[in-house]
Amino acid sequence: MQEALKNRYVLLCSLKTLSPLHIGSEKALGFGVDNPIIKIKRNGKEIPVVPGSSIKGVLRAHFYRLANSGVLDKLGYTVFKGNLEEFEKEFSRSDENEKKKKFKELGTLEKLFGISGLASPLRITDAEPEEGKWSIGTRTHVKIDPKTDRAEKGKLFTVEFVEGVFKFKIVFDELASDYDDVNRFFHEFFYPLLKNGIELHFGGMKSRGYGLCELKIEKALKFSAQGLALGEAEELR
């Protein structure tokens, strides 16, 4: 399933918080904060990050919602109609010849975002905050009793959040003929949408007003196969 590379696009993107953003850490290491955010160490300092897997997941969910609404069908793009989980199991167990046959059953979005046993031509790095353009804060909330829809007495908890601008990269490999629909989707839909900017919700606590962000391409580079070998790129306008 190794397709020939036609071009590679490197999209330099920003993620700007429009409301406090909370992407929680699995381990509560917030020193008194009940719900800390994910952080990594960079040059001896802890900084918040938005995992590339989270960004990809939000984009995947957004485009599948559009597909479920029928918008993509009208534009000529397809989505796998069967049980994708079962298909993935069979696909992963198949040999290369069987995979090539089964590959034709996949829709545009499955080929773009990848499935188990099939790598995605779309890769997204973790988003790290722009120097001097971020801050961390906390808010205190009260748990709501779902039966009474009222605040539970004494049930307070704190949530850590970040506000600011994050930077990250999206790398898209334009592959050979079996990916023609994916390439068309990237040029006609994916790239223009992100170039203009799109508002999406990331992370948790959305029902409490967290996570609204603007995702936008700030700069785009195109590498031909030869240009990639020589380190030469064309900037897209």
C-alpha positions as CSV (number, residue, x, y, z in Angstrom):
1,M,0.0,0.0,0.0
2,Q,3.0,2.3,-0.5
3,E,1.7,4.9,-3.0
4,A,4.1,7.1,-5.0
5,L,4.4,10.7,-3.7
6,K,3.4,13.5,-6.0
7,N,3.7,16.5,-3.7
8,R,3.9,17.3,0.0
9,Y,2.1,20.2,1.6
10,V,3.3,21.6,4.9
11,L,0.7,23.9,6.4
12,L,1.9,26.2,9.2
13,C,-1.2,26.7,11.4
14,S,-2.4,28.6,14.4
15,L,-4.9,27.7,17.1
16,K,-6.3,30.7,18.9
17,T,-8.5,30.2,21.9
18,L,-11.8,32.1,21.8
19,S,-12.8,30.7,25.2
20,P,-10.8,29.0,28.0
21,L,-9.4,25.7,26.7
22,H,-9.2,22.6,28.9
23,I,-7.5,19.5,27.5
24,G,-7.1,17.3,30.6
25,S,-4.1,15.3,31.7
26,E,-4.7,11.7,32.6
27,K,-2.8,12.1,35.8
28,A,-4.0,14.7,38.3
29,L,-0.7,16.4,39.0
30,G,-2.0,19.9,39.4
31,F,-1.0,20.4,43.0
32,G,-4.5,21.2,44.3
33,V,-6.2,21.5,40.9
34,D,-8.8,18.8,40.4
35,N,-8.6,18.9,36.6
36,P,-5.2,20.0,35.3
37,I,-4.3,20.5,31.7
38,I,-1.7,18.5,29.6
39,K,1.8,20.0,29.9
40,I,5.2,19.0,28.6
41,K,8.7,20.2,29.5
42,R,10.4,22.5,27.0
43,N,13.8,24.0,27.8
44,G,13.3,23.2,31.5
45,K,9.9,24.9,31.6
46,E,6.4,23.4,31.7
47,I,4.2,24.5,28.8
48,P,0.7,23.5,27.8
49,V,0.2,21.6,24.6
50,V,-2.7,20.5,22.4
51,P,-1.9,17.0,21.2
52,G,-1.9,16.6,17.4
53,S,-4.1,13.5,17.9
54,S,-6.7,15.8,19.5
55,I,-6.6,18.2,16.6
56,K,-6.9,15.4,14.1
57,G,-9.8,13.9,16.0
58,V,-11.7,17.2,16.0
59,L,-11.2,17.7,12.3
60,R,-12.2,14.1,11.6
61,A,-15.4,14.5,13.7
62,H,-16.2,17.8,11.9
63,F,-15.9,16.4,8.4
64,Y,-17.9,13.3,9.4
65,R,-20.7,15.5,10.7
66,L,-20.7,17.2,7.3
67,A,-20.8,13.8,5.6
68,N,-23.7,12.7,7.8
69,S,-25.6,15.9,6.7
70,G,-25.2,14.9,3.0
71,V,-23.0,17.9,2.2
72,L,-20.0,15.8,1.0
73,D,-22.2,13.5,-1.1
74,K,-23.4,16.5,-3.1
75,L,-19.7,17.5,-3.7
76,G,-18.8,14.0,-5.0
77,Y,-17.0,12.7,-1.9
78,T,-17.8,9.3,-0.3
79,V,-17.8,7.8,3.1
80,F,-17.7,4.1,4.0
81,K,-21.3,2.9,4.6
82,G,-20.8,-0.4,6.5
83,N,-19.5,-1.3,9.9
84,L,-16.1,0.4,9.9
85,E,-14.9,-1.3,13.1
86,E,-15.5,-4.8,11.6
87,F,-14.0,-3.7,8.3
88,E,-10.8,-2.5,10.1
89,K,-10.4,-5.9,11.8
90,E,-10.6,-7.7,8.5
91,F,-8.4,-5.2,6.7
92,S,-5.7,-5.5,9.4
93,R,-5.6,-9.3,9.0
94,S,-5.5,-9.2,5.2
95,D,-2.4,-9.7,3.1
96,E,-1.3,-7.0,0.6
97,N,-3.4,-8.3,-2.3
98,E,-6.5,-8.5,-0.2
99,K,-5.9,-5.0,1.2
100,K,-5.7,-3.6,-2.3
101,K,-9.1,-5.0,-3.1
102,K,-10.7,-3.9,0.2
103,F,-9.1,-0.4,-0.2
104,K,-11.5,0.3,-3.1
105,E,-14.4,0.0,-0.6
106,L,-13.2,2.9,1.5
107,G,-14.6,6.4,1.2
108,T,-12.7,9.7,0.9
109,L,-12.6,10.4,4.6
110,E,-11.4,7.0,5.6
111,K,-8.5,7.3,3.2
112,L,-7.7,10.8,4.3
113,F,-7.8,10.2,8.1
114,G,-6.6,6.6,8.0
115,I,-8.0,3.4,9.6
116,S,-6.4,0.6,11.5
117,G,-3.9,-1.0,9.1
118,L,-3.9,1.9,6.7
119,A,-1.7,5.0,7.3
120,S,-3.1,8.4,6.8
121,P,-1.5,10.8,4.3
122,L,-2.4,13.6,6.9
123,R,-0.1,14.1,9.9
124,I,-0.5,16.8,12.6
125,T,2.1,17.9,15.1
126,D,1.3,18.8,18.7
127,A,0.4,22.5,19.1
128,E,2.7,24.5,21.3
129,P,1.9,28.0,22.7
130,E,3.5,31.0,21.0
131,E,6.0,32.7,23.2
132,G,4.5,35.5,25.3
133,K,1.0,34.8,23.9
134,W,-0.5,32.4,26.5
135,S,-1.5,32.2,30.1
136,I,-2.9,29.5,32.5
137,G,-5.7,30.1,34.9
138,T,-8.2,28.1,37.0
139,R,-11.9,28.3,37.6
140,T,-14.0,26.8,40.4
141,H,-17.2,25.0,39.4
142,V,-19.9,23.1,41.3
143,K,-21.2,19.6,40.4
144,I,-24.8,19.4,39.3
145,D,-27.1,16.7,40.4
146,P,-28.6,15.3,37.2
147,K,-31.7,14.1,39.1
148,T,-32.6,17.5,40.5
149,D,-30.7,19.7,38.0
150,R,-29.4,21.7,41.0
151,A,-25.9,22.3,42.5
152,E,-24.7,19.6,44.9
153,K,-23.9,21.2,48.3
154,G,-20.2,21.1,49.0
155,K,-19.3,19.6,45.6
156,L,-16.9,22.2,44.3
157,F,-14.0,21.3,41.9
158,T,-11.4,23.4,40.1
159,V,-10.5,23.3,36.4
160,E,-7.2,24.5,34.9
161,F,-7.4,26.1,31.5
162,V,-5.1,27.9,29.0
163,E,-5.8,30.9,26.8
164,G,-3.6,32.1,24.0
165,V,-2.2,31.2,20.6
166,F,-0.8,27.9,19.7
167,K,1.3,26.9,16.6
168,F,1.5,23.6,14.9
169,K,1.9,21.9,11.5
170,I,-0.3,19.9,9.2
171,V,1.6,17.7,6.7
172,F,-0.4,16.3,3.7
173,D,1.2,13.9,1.2
174,E,-0.5,14.0,-2.2
175,L,-0.3,10.4,-3.3
176,A,-0.8,8.6,-6.7
177,S,-4.0,7.7,-8.5
178,D,-5.8,5.6,-5.8
179,Y,-6.0,8.8,-3.8
180,D,-7.4,11.0,-6.5
181,D,-10.6,11.8,-4.5
182,V,-8.5,12.5,-1.4
183,N,-6.3,14.9,-3.3
184,R,-9.3,16.7,-4.7
185,F,-10.9,16.9,-1.3
186,F,-7.7,18.5,0.1
187,H,-7.5,21.1,-2.7
188,E,-11.1,21.9,-3.1
189,F,-12.4,21.6,0.5
190,F,-9.9,21.0,3.3
191,Y,-7.3,23.6,2.4
192,P,-9.6,26.5,1.5
193,L,-11.7,25.9,4.6
194,L,-8.7,26.0,6.9
195,K,-7.1,28.9,5.0
196,N,-10.2,31.0,5.7
197,G,-10.2,29.9,9.3
198,I,-12.7,27.7,11.1
199,E,-14.1,27.8,14.6
200,L,-14.2,24.4,16.4
201,H,-14.5,23.1,19.9
202,F,-11.5,21.3,21.5
203,G,-11.0,19.5,24.7
204,G,-13.4,18.9,27.6
205,M,-15.9,20.9,29.6
206,K,-17.6,22.2,26.4
207,S,-21.0,22.3,28.2
208,R,-19.5,24.8,30.6
209,G,-18.3,27.1,27.8
210,Y,-14.8,25.8,27.3
211,G,-12.9,25.0,24.2
212,L,-14.0,27.3,21.4
213,C,-11.0,27.9,19.1
214,E,-10.2,29.3,15.7
215,L,-8.0,27.1,13.6
216,K,-6.3,28.8,10.6
217,I,-3.5,28.2,8.1
218,E,-1.0,31.0,8.3
219,K,1.5,29.8,5.7
220,A,1.5,26.9,3.2
221,L,4.5,25.3,1.5
222,K,4.4,22.9,-1.4
223,F,7.2,20.4,-2.0
224,S,7.4,18.4,-5.2
225,A,9.0,15.0,-5.0
226,Q,12.2,16.5,-6.4
227,G,11.9,19.7,-4.3
228,L,11.5,17.5,-1.2
229,A,14.8,15.7,-2.0
230,L,16.5,19.1,-2.5
231,G,14.8,20.9,0.3
232,E,13.2,23.4,-2.1
233,A,9.6,24.6,-1.6
234,E,7.0,26.8,-3.2
235,E,5.0,29.1,-1.0
236,L,1.2,28.9,-1.7
237,R,-0.7,32.2,-1.9
